[in-house]
Coordinates of C-alpha atoms in Angstrom, one line a residue:
Chain A
X410 CA -48.5 -23.8 20.9
X411 CA -44.9 -23.7 19.7
X412 CA -41.8 -25.2 21.1
X413 CA -38.3 -23.8 21.5
X414 CA -35.6 -26.2 20.5
X415 CA -32.0 -25.8 21.5
X416 CA -29.6 -27.8 19.4
X417 CA -26.1 -28.1 20.7
X418 CA -23.0 -28.6 18.6
X419 CA -19.4 -29.0 19.5
X420 CA -18.0 -27.5 16.3
X421 CA -18.7 -24.1 14.7
X422 CA -18.3 -25.4 11.2
X423 CA -20.8 -28.2 11.8
X424 CA -23.2 -25.7 13.2
X425 CA -22.7 -23.4 10.2
X426 CA -23.5 -26.2 7.8
X427 CA -26.4 -27.3 9.9
X428 CA -27.8 -23.8 9.9
X429 CA -27.5 -23.7 6.1
X430 CA -29.5 -26.9 5.9
X431 CA -32.2 -25.8 8.3
X432 CA -32.6 -22.4 6.5
X433 CA -32.8 -24.1 3.1
X434 CA -35.9 -26.0 4.4
X435 CA -37.5 -22.6 5.0
X436 CA -37.2 -22.7 8.8
X437 CA -36.0 -19.7 10.6
X438 CA -33.1 -19.9 13.0
X439 CA -34.0 -17.6 15.8
X440 CA -30.6 -17.2 17.3
X441 CA -27.1 -18.8 17.7
X442 CA -25.1 -18.8 20.9
X443 CA -21.4 -19.1 20.6
X444 CA -18.3 -18.3 22.6
X445 CA -16.8 -16.5 19.7
X446 CA -18.0 -14.9 16.4
X447 CA -18.7 -17.5 13.7
X448 CA -17.7 -16.2 10.3
X449 CA -20.5 -16.1 7.8
X450 CA -23.3 -17.0 10.3
X451 CA -24.9 -13.6 10.0
X452 CA -25.7 -14.1 6.3
X453 CA -27.0 -17.6 6.8
X454 CA -29.4 -17.0 9.6
X455 CA -30.3 -13.5 8.3
X456 CA -29.2 -11.3 11.1
X457 CA -29.9 -7.7 10.3
X458 CA -26.9 -5.4 9.7
X459 CA -25.8 -3.8 13.0
X460 CA -26.7 -0.1 13.5
X461 CA -23.9 0.3 16.0
X462 CA -21.8 2.2 13.4
X463 CA -24.5 4.9 13.1
X464 CA -24.5 5.2 16.9
X465 CA -20.7 5.5 16.9
X466 CA -20.9 8.3 14.4
X467 CA -23.4 10.2 16.5
X468 CA -21.4 9.7 19.7
X469 CA -18.3 10.9 17.8
X470 CA -20.0 14.0 16.6
X471 CA -21.3 14.7 20.1
X472 CA -17.8 14.4 21.5
X473 CA -16.3 16.6 18.8
X474 CA -18.9 19.3 19.3
X475 CA -18.8 19.2 23.1
X476 CA -15.0 19.4 23.1
X477 CA -14.9 22.4 20.8
X478 CA -17.8 24.2 22.5
X479 CA -16.3 23.5 25.9
X480 CA -12.8 24.8 24.9
X481 CA -14.2 27.8 23.2
X482 CA -16.0 28.7 26.4
X483 CA -13.1 27.9 28.8
X484 CA -10.2 29.2 26.9
X485 CA -11.6 32.0 24.8
X486 CA -14.8 33.4 26.1
X487 CA -14.8 32.9 29.9
X488 CA -11.1 33.2 30.8
X489 CA -8.7 33.8 27.9
X490 CA -5.3 32.5 28.8
X491 CA -2.0 33.5 27.3
X492 CA 0.0 30.4 26.8
X493 CA 3.2 30.9 25.0
X494 CA 1.8 33.9 23.2
X495 CA -0.6 31.8 21.2
X496 CA -3.6 33.7 19.8
X497 CA -6.7 33.5 22.0
X498 CA -9.1 35.8 20.2
X499 CA -11.2 33.2 18.4
X500 CA -11.5 29.5 18.1
X501 CA -10.1 29.2 14.6
X502 CA -6.9 31.0 15.4
X503 CA -6.1 28.7 18.3
X504 CA -7.5 25.5 16.7
X505 CA -4.2 23.6 16.4
X506 CA -3.8 23.7 20.1
X507 CA -7.3 22.3 20.7
X508 CA -7.0 19.5 18.2
X509 CA -5.4 16.9 20.5
X510 CA -8.0 17.4 23.2
X511 CA -10.8 17.4 20.6
X512 CA -9.5 14.2 19.1
X513 CA -9.2 12.4 22.5
X514 CA -12.6 13.5 23.6
X515 CA -14.2 12.3 20.4
X516 CA -12.5 8.9 20.8
X517 CA -13.6 8.8 24.5
X518 CA -17.2 9.5 23.7
X519 CA -17.3 7.1 20.8
X520 CA -15.7 4.2 22.6
X521 CA -17.7 4.6 25.8
X522 CA -21.0 5.3 24.0
X523 CA -20.5 2.2 21.8
X524 CA -19.6 -0.1 24.7
X525 CA -22.5 1.1 26.8
X526 CA -25.0 0.9 23.9
X527 CA -23.7 -2.6 23.1
X528 CA -24.2 -3.8 26.7
X529 CA -27.7 -2.2 26.9
X530 CA -28.9 -3.6 23.6
X531 CA -27.7 -7.1 24.6
X532 CA -29.0 -6.7 28.1
X533 CA -25.6 -7.6 29.5
X534 CA -24.9 -4.6 31.7
X535 CA -23.0 -5.6 34.9
X536 CA -25.5 -7.1 37.3
X537 CA -28.0 -8.2 34.7
X538 CA -28.9 -11.8 34.7
X539 CA -27.5 -13.8 31.9
X540 CA -30.1 -15.1 29.4
X541 CA -28.2 -17.7 27.4
X542 CA -29.9 -21.1 27.3
X543 CA -26.8 -23.0 28.4
X544 CA -23.7 -21.8 30.3
X545 CA -21.6 -24.1 28.2
X546 CA -22.0 -21.8 25.2
X547 CA -19.6 -19.4 27.0
X548 CA -17.0 -22.1 26.9
X549 CA -16.7 -24.6 24.0
X550 CA -20.2 -25.4 22.9
X551 CA -22.5 -23.8 20.2
X552 CA -26.2 -23.6 20.5
X553 CA -28.8 -23.0 17.8
X554 CA -32.3 -21.8 18.8
X555 CA -35.3 -22.7 16.7
X556 CA -39.0 -22.1 17.2
X557 CA -41.4 -24.6 15.7
X558 CA -45.1 -25.7 16.0
X559 CA -45.7 -28.5 18.4
X560 CA -46.9 -30.9 15.7
X561 CA -43.6 -30.5 13.7
X562 CA -41.4 -31.0 16.7
X563 CA -40.3 -34.6 16.1
X564 CA -39.6 -33.9 12.4
X565 CA -37.4 -30.9 13.4
X566 CA -35.5 -32.8 16.0
X567 CA -34.6 -35.6 13.6
X568 CA -33.5 -33.1 11.0
X569 CA -31.2 -31.4 13.6
X570 CA -29.8 -34.7 14.7
X571 CA -28.9 -35.4 11.0
X572 CA -26.9 -32.2 10.9
X573 CA -24.7 -33.3 13.7
X574 CA -26.2 -31.9 16.8
X575 CA -24.8 -33.6 19.9
X576 CA -27.6 -32.7 22.3
X577 CA -31.1 -31.4 21.9
X578 CA -33.2 -29.6 24.6
X579 CA -36.7 -28.2 24.3
X580 CA -38.8 -25.9 26.2
X581 CA -42.4 -24.7 25.9
X582 CA -42.6 -21.2 24.5
Chain B
X435 CA -4.7 -15.7 -16.8
X436 CA -2.1 -13.6 -18.4
X437 CA -2.3 -10.0 -19.0
X438 CA -1.4 -8.8 -22.4
X439 CA -0.3 -5.2 -22.8
X440 CA -3.3 -4.0 -24.8
X441 CA -3.1 -1.4 -27.5
X442 CA -5.6 0.7 -25.5
X443 CA -3.2 0.9 -22.6
X444 CA -0.3 1.7 -24.9
X445 CA -2.3 4.5 -26.4
X446 CA -3.2 5.9 -23.0
X447 CA 0.5 5.8 -21.9
X448 CA 1.6 7.5 -25.2
X449 CA -1.1 10.1 -24.7
X450 CA 0.1 10.7 -21.1
X451 CA 3.7 11.2 -22.3
X452 CA 2.7 13.4 -25.2
X453 CA 0.6 15.5 -22.9
X454 CA 3.5 15.7 -20.5
X455 CA 5.9 16.8 -23.3
X456 CA 3.4 19.4 -24.5
X457 CA 2.9 20.8 -21.0
X458 CA 6.6 20.8 -20.4
X459 CA 7.3 22.5 -23.8
X460 CA 4.7 25.2 -23.1
X461 CA 6.0 25.7 -19.6
X462 CA 9.6 26.0 -20.7
X463 CA 8.5 28.6 -23.3
X464 CA 6.7 30.7 -20.7
X465 CA 9.5 30.3 -18.1
X466 CA 12.1 31.3 -20.7
X467 CA 11.0 34.9 -20.3
X468 CA 10.8 34.8 -16.6
X469 CA 13.5 36.5 -14.6
X470 CA 14.0 35.3 -11.0
X471 CA 14.6 37.9 -8.3
X472 CA 17.0 35.6 -6.4
X473 CA 20.2 35.2 -8.5
X474 CA 20.6 31.6 -7.4
X475 CA 17.4 30.5 -9.1
X476 CA 17.1 29.6 -12.7
X477 CA 15.1 27.5 -15.1
X478 CA 17.7 24.8 -14.6
X479 CA 17.2 24.8 -10.9
X480 CA 13.4 24.4 -11.5
X481 CA 13.9 21.4 -13.8
X482 CA 16.3 19.6 -11.4
X483 CA 13.9 20.3 -8.6
X484 CA 11.1 18.6 -10.5
X485 CA 13.3 15.7 -11.5
X486 CA 14.1 15.1 -7.8
X487 CA 10.4 15.6 -6.7
X488 CA 9.0 13.2 -9.3
X489 CA 12.0 10.9 -9.1
X490 CA 11.4 10.5 -5.3
X491 CA 7.6 10.3 -5.6
X492 CA 7.6 7.3 -8.0
X493 CA 10.7 5.7 -6.3
X494 CA 8.6 5.9 -3.1
X495 CA 5.6 4.2 -4.7
X496 CA 7.8 1.3 -5.7
X497 CA 9.5 1.2 -2.3
X498 CA 6.1 1.3 -0.6
X499 CA 4.9 -1.6 -2.6
X500 CA 8.1 -3.5 -1.8
X501 CA 7.6 -2.8 1.9
X502 CA 3.9 -3.9 1.7
X503 CA 5.0 -7.1 0.0
X504 CA 7.7 -7.8 2.6
X505 CA 5.2 -7.0 5.3
X506 CA 2.8 -9.7 4.0
X507 CA 5.7 -12.3 3.9
X508 CA 6.9 -11.5 7.4
X509 CA 3.4 -11.5 8.8
X510 CA 2.5 -14.7 6.9
X511 CA -0.7 -13.1 5.8
X512 CA -2.9 -14.7 3.1
X513 CA -5.2 -11.9 2.1
X514 CA -2.8 -10.3 -0.5
X515 CA -1.7 -13.4 -2.3
X516 CA -4.4 -13.2 -5.0
X517 CA -3.0 -9.8 -6.1
X518 CA 0.7 -10.4 -5.2
X519 CA 1.7 -10.2 -8.8
X520 CA 0.4 -6.6 -9.0
X521 CA 2.4 -5.6 -6.0
X522 CA 5.5 -7.2 -7.5
X523 CA 4.9 -5.3 -10.8
X524 CA 4.7 -2.0 -8.9
X525 CA 8.1 -2.6 -7.4
X526 CA 9.7 -2.9 -10.9
X527 CA 10.2 0.9 -11.2
X528 CA 12.6 0.9 -8.1
X529 CA 16.0 0.8 -10.0
X530 CA 14.9 3.4 -12.5
X531 CA 13.7 5.7 -9.7
X532 CA 17.0 5.2 -7.9
X533 CA 18.9 6.0 -11.1
X534 CA 17.0 9.3 -11.5
X535 CA 17.7 10.3 -7.9
X536 CA 21.4 9.5 -8.2
X537 CA 21.6 11.6 -11.4
X538 CA 20.1 14.5 -9.6
X539 CA 22.7 14.1 -6.7
X540 CA 25.6 13.8 -9.2
X541 CA 24.4 16.9 -11.0
X542 CA 24.3 18.7 -7.6
X543 CA 27.9 17.6 -6.9
X544 CA 28.9 18.9 -10.2
X545 CA 27.2 22.2 -9.2
X546 CA 24.6 22.1 -11.9
X547 CA 22.0 23.0 -9.4
X548 CA 21.7 24.3 -5.8
X549 CA 19.0 22.2 -4.4
X550 CA 21.3 21.0 -1.7
X551 CA 22.9 24.0 -0.1
X552 CA 25.4 21.9 1.8
X553 CA 27.1 20.8 -1.5
X554 CA 28.6 24.3 -1.7
X555 CA 32.3 24.0 -0.5
X556 CA 32.3 27.7 0.5
X557 CA 30.0 27.2 3.5
X558 CA 32.6 24.9 5.3
X559 CA 35.5 27.4 5.3
X560 CA 35.5 29.7 8.3
X561 CA 38.1 32.0 6.8
X562 CA 39.0 33.1 3.3
X563 CA 42.2 31.6 1.8
X564 CA 44.3 34.5 3.3
X565 CA 43.5 32.9 6.7
X566 CA 42.4 36.1 8.5
X567 CA 39.3 37.5 6.8
X568 CA 36.0 35.9 7.9
X569 CA 34.3 34.0 5.1
X570 CA 30.9 35.7 4.5
X571 CA 29.5 32.4 3.1
X572 CA 30.6 30.4 6.1
X573 CA 27.6 28.6 7.8
X574 CA 28.5 27.1 11.1
X575 CA 25.3 24.9 11.3
X576 CA 26.1 23.2 8.0
X577 CA 29.8 23.0 8.9
X578 CA 28.8 21.1 12.1
X579 CA 26.9 18.6 10.0
X580 CA 29.7 18.1 7.5
X581 CA 30.6 14.7 8.9
X582 CA 27.2 13.5 8.1
X583 CA 27.2 14.8 4.5
X584 CA 30.7 14.9 3.1
X585 CA 33.5 15.1 5.6
X586 CA 34.2 18.7 5.6
X587 CA 34.0 19.9 2.0
X588 CA 31.5 20.2 -0.7
X589 CA 32.7 17.3 -2.7
X590 CA 32.7 14.4 -0.3
X591 CA 30.9 11.2 -1.2
X592 CA 29.3 10.2 2.2
X593 CA 25.8 11.3 1.2
X594 CA 26.0 9.7 -2.2
X595 CA 27.4 6.4 -0.9
X596 CA 24.6 6.2 1.7
X597 CA 21.9 6.8 -0.8
X598 CA 23.3 4.4 -3.3
X599 CA 23.9 1.7 -0.6
X600 CA 20.4 1.8 0.7
X601 CA 19.0 2.0 -2.8
X602 CA 20.9 -1.0 -4.0
X603 CA 19.9 -3.0 -0.9
X604 CA 16.3 -2.3 -1.7
X605 CA 16.8 -3.1 -5.4
X606 CA 18.5 -6.4 -4.4
X607 CA 15.5 -7.4 -2.2
X608 CA 13.1 -6.4 -5.0
X609 CA 14.8 -8.6 -7.6
X610 CA 15.1 -11.4 -5.1
X611 CA 11.4 -11.3 -4.2
X612 CA 10.4 -11.1 -7.9
X613 CA 12.7 -14.0 -8.8
X614 CA 11.6 -16.2 -5.9
X615 CA 8.0 -15.6 -6.9
X616 CA 8.5 -17.1 -10.3
X617 CA 10.7 -19.9 -8.9
X618 CA 7.9 -20.8 -6.5
X619 CA 5.5 -21.3 -9.4
X620 CA 7.8 -23.9 -10.9
X621 CA 9.1 -25.5 -7.8
X622 CA 6.1 -25.7 -5.4
X623 CA 6.5 -26.8 -1.8
X624 CA 7.3 -24.5 1.1
X625 CA 11.1 -24.0 0.8
X626 CA 10.8 -20.6 -1.0
X627 CA 8.0 -19.5 1.2
X628 CA 10.1 -19.9 4.4
X629 CA 13.1 -18.3 2.7
X630 CA 11.0 -15.3 1.8
X631 CA 9.8 -14.9 5.4
X632 CA 13.5 -14.7 6.5
X633 CA 14.6 -12.3 3.8
X634 CA 11.4 -10.2 4.4
X635 CA 12.3 -9.9 8.1
X636 CA 15.8 -8.7 7.2
X637 CA 14.5 -6.3 4.6
X638 CA 12.0 -4.8 7.1
X639 CA 14.8 -4.0 9.6
X640 CA 16.9 -2.4 6.8
X641 CA 13.9 -0.6 5.4
X642 CA 13.2 0.9 8.9
X643 CA 16.6 2.6 8.8
X644 CA 16.8 3.1 5.1
X645 CA 13.5 4.8 4.5
X646 CA 14.0 7.4 7.2
X647 CA 17.6 8.0 6.2
X648 CA 16.7 8.4 2.5
X649 CA 14.0 10.8 3.5
X650 CA 16.5 12.9 5.5
X651 CA 19.2 12.7 2.8
X652 CA 17.0 13.4 -0.2
X653 CA 14.2 15.7 1.1
X654 CA 14.9 17.0 4.5
X655 CA 18.5 18.1 3.6
X656 CA 17.1 20.6 1.1
X657 CA 16.3 22.5 4.3
X658 CA 19.6 21.8 5.8
X659 CA 19.3 24.1 8.8
X660 CA 16.2 22.3 9.9
X661 CA 15.4 18.9 11.2
X662 CA 12.4 17.0 12.4
X663 CA 12.5 13.6 14.1
X664 CA 9.3 12.2 12.6
X665 CA 10.1 13.4 9.1
X666 CA 11.0 9.9 7.9
X667 CA 7.7 8.4 9.1
X668 CA 5.8 11.2 7.6
X669 CA 7.4 10.7 4.1
X670 CA 7.0 6.9 4.5
X671 CA 3.3 7.2 5.4
X672 CA 2.8 9.3 2.2
X673 CA 4.5 6.9 -0.2
X674 CA 3.0 3.8 1.4
X675 CA -0.4 5.3 0.8
X676 CA 0.5 6.2 -2.8
X677 CA 1.6 2.6 -3.5
X678 CA -1.7 1.2 -2.0
X679 CA -3.6 3.5 -4.3
X680 CA -1.5 2.5 -7.3
X681 CA -2.3 -1.2 -6.5
X682 CA -6.0 -0.5 -6.2
X683 CA -6.2 1.4 -9.5
X684 CA -4.2 -1.3 -11.3
X685 CA -6.5 -4.1 -9.9
X686 CA -9.6 -2.1 -10.9
X687 CA -8.2 -1.6 -14.4
X688 CA -7.3 -5.3 -14.8
X689 CA -10.8 -6.3 -13.7
X690 CA -12.3 -3.8 -16.1
X691 CA -10.6 -5.8 -18.9
X692 CA -12.1 -9.0 -17.6
X693 CA -9.0 -10.3 -15.8
X694 CA -8.4 -11.2 -12.2
X695 CA -11.9 -12.4 -11.5
X696 CA -10.5 -14.2 -8.4
X697 CA -10.0 -10.8 -6.7
X698 CA -13.3 -10.5 -4.8
X699 CA -15.0 -7.4 -3.4
X700 CA -13.6 -8.4 0.0
X701 CA -10.1 -8.2 -1.2
X702 CA -10.6 -4.7 -2.6
X703 CA -12.3 -3.8 0.6
X704 CA -9.1 -4.7 2.5
X705 CA -7.1 -2.5 0.2
X706 CA -9.5 0.4 0.6
X707 CA -9.3 0.0 4.4
X708 CA -5.5 0.4 4.0
X709 CA -6.1 3.5 1.9
X710 CA -8.5 4.9 4.6
X711 CA -6.3 4.0 7.5
X712 CA -3.1 5.3 5.9
X713 CA -4.7 8.6 5.1
X714 CA -5.3 9.0 8.8
X715 CA -1.7 7.9 9.6
X716 CA -0.4 10.5 7.2
X717 CA -2.6 13.3 8.6
X718 CA -1.7 12.3 12.1
X719 CA 2.0 12.6 11.4
X720 CA 1.5 15.9 9.4
X721 CA -0.3 17.4 12.3
X722 CA 2.0 16.0 15.0
X723 CA 4.9 17.6 13.2
X724 CA 3.1 20.9 12.6
X725 CA 1.4 21.3 15.9
X726 CA 4.6 21.0 18.1
X727 CA 6.5 23.3 15.9
X728 CA 3.6 25.8 15.7
X729 CA 3.2 25.7 19.5
X730 CA 6.9 26.0 20.4
X731 CA 7.4 28.8 17.9
X732 CA 11.2 28.6 17.9
X733 CA 12.7 30.6 15.0
X734 CA 15.0 28.0 13.6
X735 CA 12.3 25.3 13.8
X736 CA 9.5 27.3 12.1
X737 CA 11.6 28.5 9.1
X738 CA 10.4 25.8 6.7
X739 CA 6.8 26.2 7.7
X740 CA 7.1 30.0 7.3
X741 CA 8.4 29.4 3.8
X742 CA 5.5 27.1 3.0
X743 CA 2.7 29.1 4.6
X744 CA 3.9 32.5 3.2
X745 CA 4.2 31.5 -0.4
X746 CA 2.3 28.3 -0.8
X747 CA -0.5 28.7 1.6
X748 CA -3.4 27.4 -0.6
X749 CA -1.5 24.4 -1.9
X750 CA 0.0 23.6 1.5
X751 CA -3.2 23.6 3.5
X752 CA -5.4 22.6 0.6
X753 CA -3.5 19.4 -0.1
X754 CA -3.6 18.5 3.7
X755 CA -7.3 19.1 3.9
X756 CA -8.1 17.1 0.8
X757 CA -5.9 14.2 1.9
X758 CA -7.6 14.2 5.3
X759 CA -11.3 15.1 4.6
X760 CA -11.9 13.3 1.3
X761 CA -11.0 9.8 2.5
X762 CA -12.6 10.4 5.8
X763 CA -16.0 11.4 4.4
X764 CA -15.9 9.3 1.3
X765 CA -14.6 6.1 2.6
X766 CA -16.0 5.9 6.2
X767 CA -18.9 3.7 5.2
X768 CA -18.1 0.0 4.8
X769 CA -20.2 -0.2 1.6
X770 CA -18.4 2.8 0.1
X771 CA -15.1 0.9 0.4
X772 CA -16.4 -1.8 -1.9
X773 CA -17.5 0.5 -4.7
X774 CA -14.8 0.2 -7.4
X775 CA -15.7 3.6 -9.1
X776 CA -15.7 5.5 -5.9
X777 CA -12.4 4.2 -4.5
X778 CA -10.8 4.8 -7.9
X779 CA -11.9 8.4 -8.0
X780 CA -11.0 9.1 -4.4
X781 CA -7.8 7.2 -4.9
X782 CA -6.8 9.2 -8.0
X783 CA -7.6 12.6 -6.3
X784 CA -5.5 11.8 -3.2
X785 CA -2.8 10.3 -5.4
X786 CA -2.4 13.7 -7.1
X787 CA -2.6 15.7 -3.8
X788 CA 0.1 13.4 -2.3
X789 CA 2.2 14.2 -5.4
X790 CA 1.7 17.8 -4.5
X791 CA 2.7 17.0 -0.9
X792 CA 6.0 15.6 -2.1
X793 CA 6.7 18.5 -4.4
X794 CA 6.0 20.9 -1.5
X795 CA 8.7 19.1 0.5
X796 CA 11.3 20.3 -2.0
X797 CA 10.0 23.3 -4.1
X798 CA 9.7 25.8 -1.3
X799 CA 13.3 24.9 -0.1
X800 CA 15.0 24.9 -3.5
X801 CA 13.0 27.5 -5.4
X802 CA 12.4 29.8 -2.3
X803 CA 9.4 32.0 -2.7
X804 CA 9.5 31.9 -6.5
X805 CA 8.6 28.3 -7.2
X806 CA 5.2 27.1 -8.3
X807 CA 3.4 24.0 -9.3
X808 CA 2.7 24.9 -12.9
X809 CA 2.9 23.6 -16.4
X810 CA 6.6 22.4 -16.1
X811 CA 5.8 20.4 -12.9
X812 CA 2.7 18.8 -14.4
X813 CA 4.6 18.1 -17.6
X814 CA 7.1 16.1 -15.6
X815 CA 4.4 14.4 -13.6
X816 CA 2.7 13.1 -16.8
X817 CA 5.9 12.0 -18.4
X818 CA 6.9 10.2 -15.2
X819 CA 3.5 8.7 -14.7
X820 CA 3.5 7.4 -18.3
X821 CA 6.9 5.9 -18.0
X822 CA 6.0 4.4 -14.6
X823 CA 2.8 2.8 -16.0
X824 CA 4.8 1.5 -19.0
X825 CA 7.3 -0.2 -16.8
X826 CA 4.7 -1.6 -14.4
X827 CA 2.3 -2.9 -17.1
X828 CA 5.2 -4.5 -19.0
X829 CA 6.2 -6.2 -15.7
X830 CA 2.6 -7.3 -15.3
X831 CA 2.4 -8.7 -18.8
X832 CA 5.6 -10.7 -18.3
X833 CA 4.2 -13.3 -16.0
X834 CA 0.9 -15.0 -15.0
X835 CA -1.4 -12.7 -13.0
X836 CA -2.0 -15.4 -10.3
X837 CA 0.8 -17.1 -8.4
X838 CA 0.8 -20.9 -8.4
X839 CA 1.9 -23.1 -5.5
X840 CA 2.0 -20.4 -2.9
X841 CA 1.0 -22.2 0.4
X842 CA -1.7 -19.6 1.2
X843 CA -3.2 -19.4 -2.3
X844 CA -6.3 -21.4 -1.5
X845 CA -6.9 -19.6 1.8
X846 CA -6.6 -16.3 0.0
X847 CA -8.9 -17.3 -2.8
X848 CA -11.6 -18.5 -0.4
X849 CA -11.3 -15.7 2.1
X850 CA -14.2 -13.8 0.5
X851 CA -17.2 -14.8 -1.6

């Protein structure tokens, strides 16, 4: 049986130092809940590097290709239009005219794709139930989540108190 | 702490200048037998064109560094403080660059070259001296711009006064920032810091006008029939980028000699982000200018592009593609921006292509279809680069590499680990 301990802090620097101490004892910090990003916390608790950038690149490429394929079809293959006498025989000749739309569509796909991926991955899409342990972490409190075996529970709690936690809650896993 | 001008660096600079002189000599020998089809063109015209192109390019690097320095003061930013002395050293070339530009303008006013068509007094007279015959050289477009350039004749001083005035304003702020920086080391406290914020704000306003107006006066007026509203920003984006690259390369060089250990990977990462972002700004402005003119296709607007695309197609599109694609592909990844070798190599390549960019703003206008970027041009480039590095490294060696007593010094040092 293991226990989930939630240690609450009222200062991000105290939490950062506390997390360093806990990690140096060889205990894994499962997660940290905070109203804003805490600088340096990723390295301390060993969060894996985000792969969102790779997604962004793929979404961007998708937008770029879709825009170019679309405009080639609309403006050159299906219904060539003569706008100001600009060449409409092939894509490359008319490329300067298509760049603004391509650029905008790439940004559109990247931004929306990233935002939706982010919400999905965090399970925070509109209508989903919030899963943070304490609603105060969306305001001015910081919570550190730690999983320990039941027999080491008391030892862990006293260690966390030492690091400056103001409140400790636990829950059976 | 201090940088001493090493003999290796001296040898490198001498080698640059010697290579430049060799290129130049060889180029002049070859050009001596060349006959130009256009009777206005000559070897002299080519040399003055290169002096203006290189003079402006390196003047712009100093000006860009000065702008960046002032921007950090006005924004009260801490992340540049650890390499503030490098930025200050890069601004040192400013008065010399201004001097070279002024010499080129004076030579034009003395009719030693025809880079600036509007310096010819003949284009302003509608009739020949007899008062009846129409002057074949009369150019009503230039005549209508005469108030801006020289009040109705070829010898007015309005243009020269404007260039010198803005130049001297910039030089004044440059020497002031440099002086204050040393003073702060001795004095401590925050008095100079707050004074710098005020003067930086004033400088930035003047720079906003001055950089655009200098770009029109020095570069755009070589195509005097043509104008573009975003030309000033386009030129500014280019030289700002060049000054960031210069700063990066100098820091990497200093670190390779074991100096500046307090500049962490994160600080270099910041500068690479600027290099990445400014490449996009520059390309954005290049394209914004090109696309509207290409699409509207109005004869008097397309003339400079026709000149560049007809005779300088490979250089013109090549340098644009390199300046856009190379930073985009090479520096997109966050880890790539922290690799010293990679950012130096990419930086040096786009530095040279931005030099080509500045040359292409002038050469097609002043040398028409018969210009080239050849031995003479590269000779001047190497000589100027050598001289620029000499002045910059001397300025670096003159004072400690790290500021003392700046209020944000500790924050800047501890920003990255």
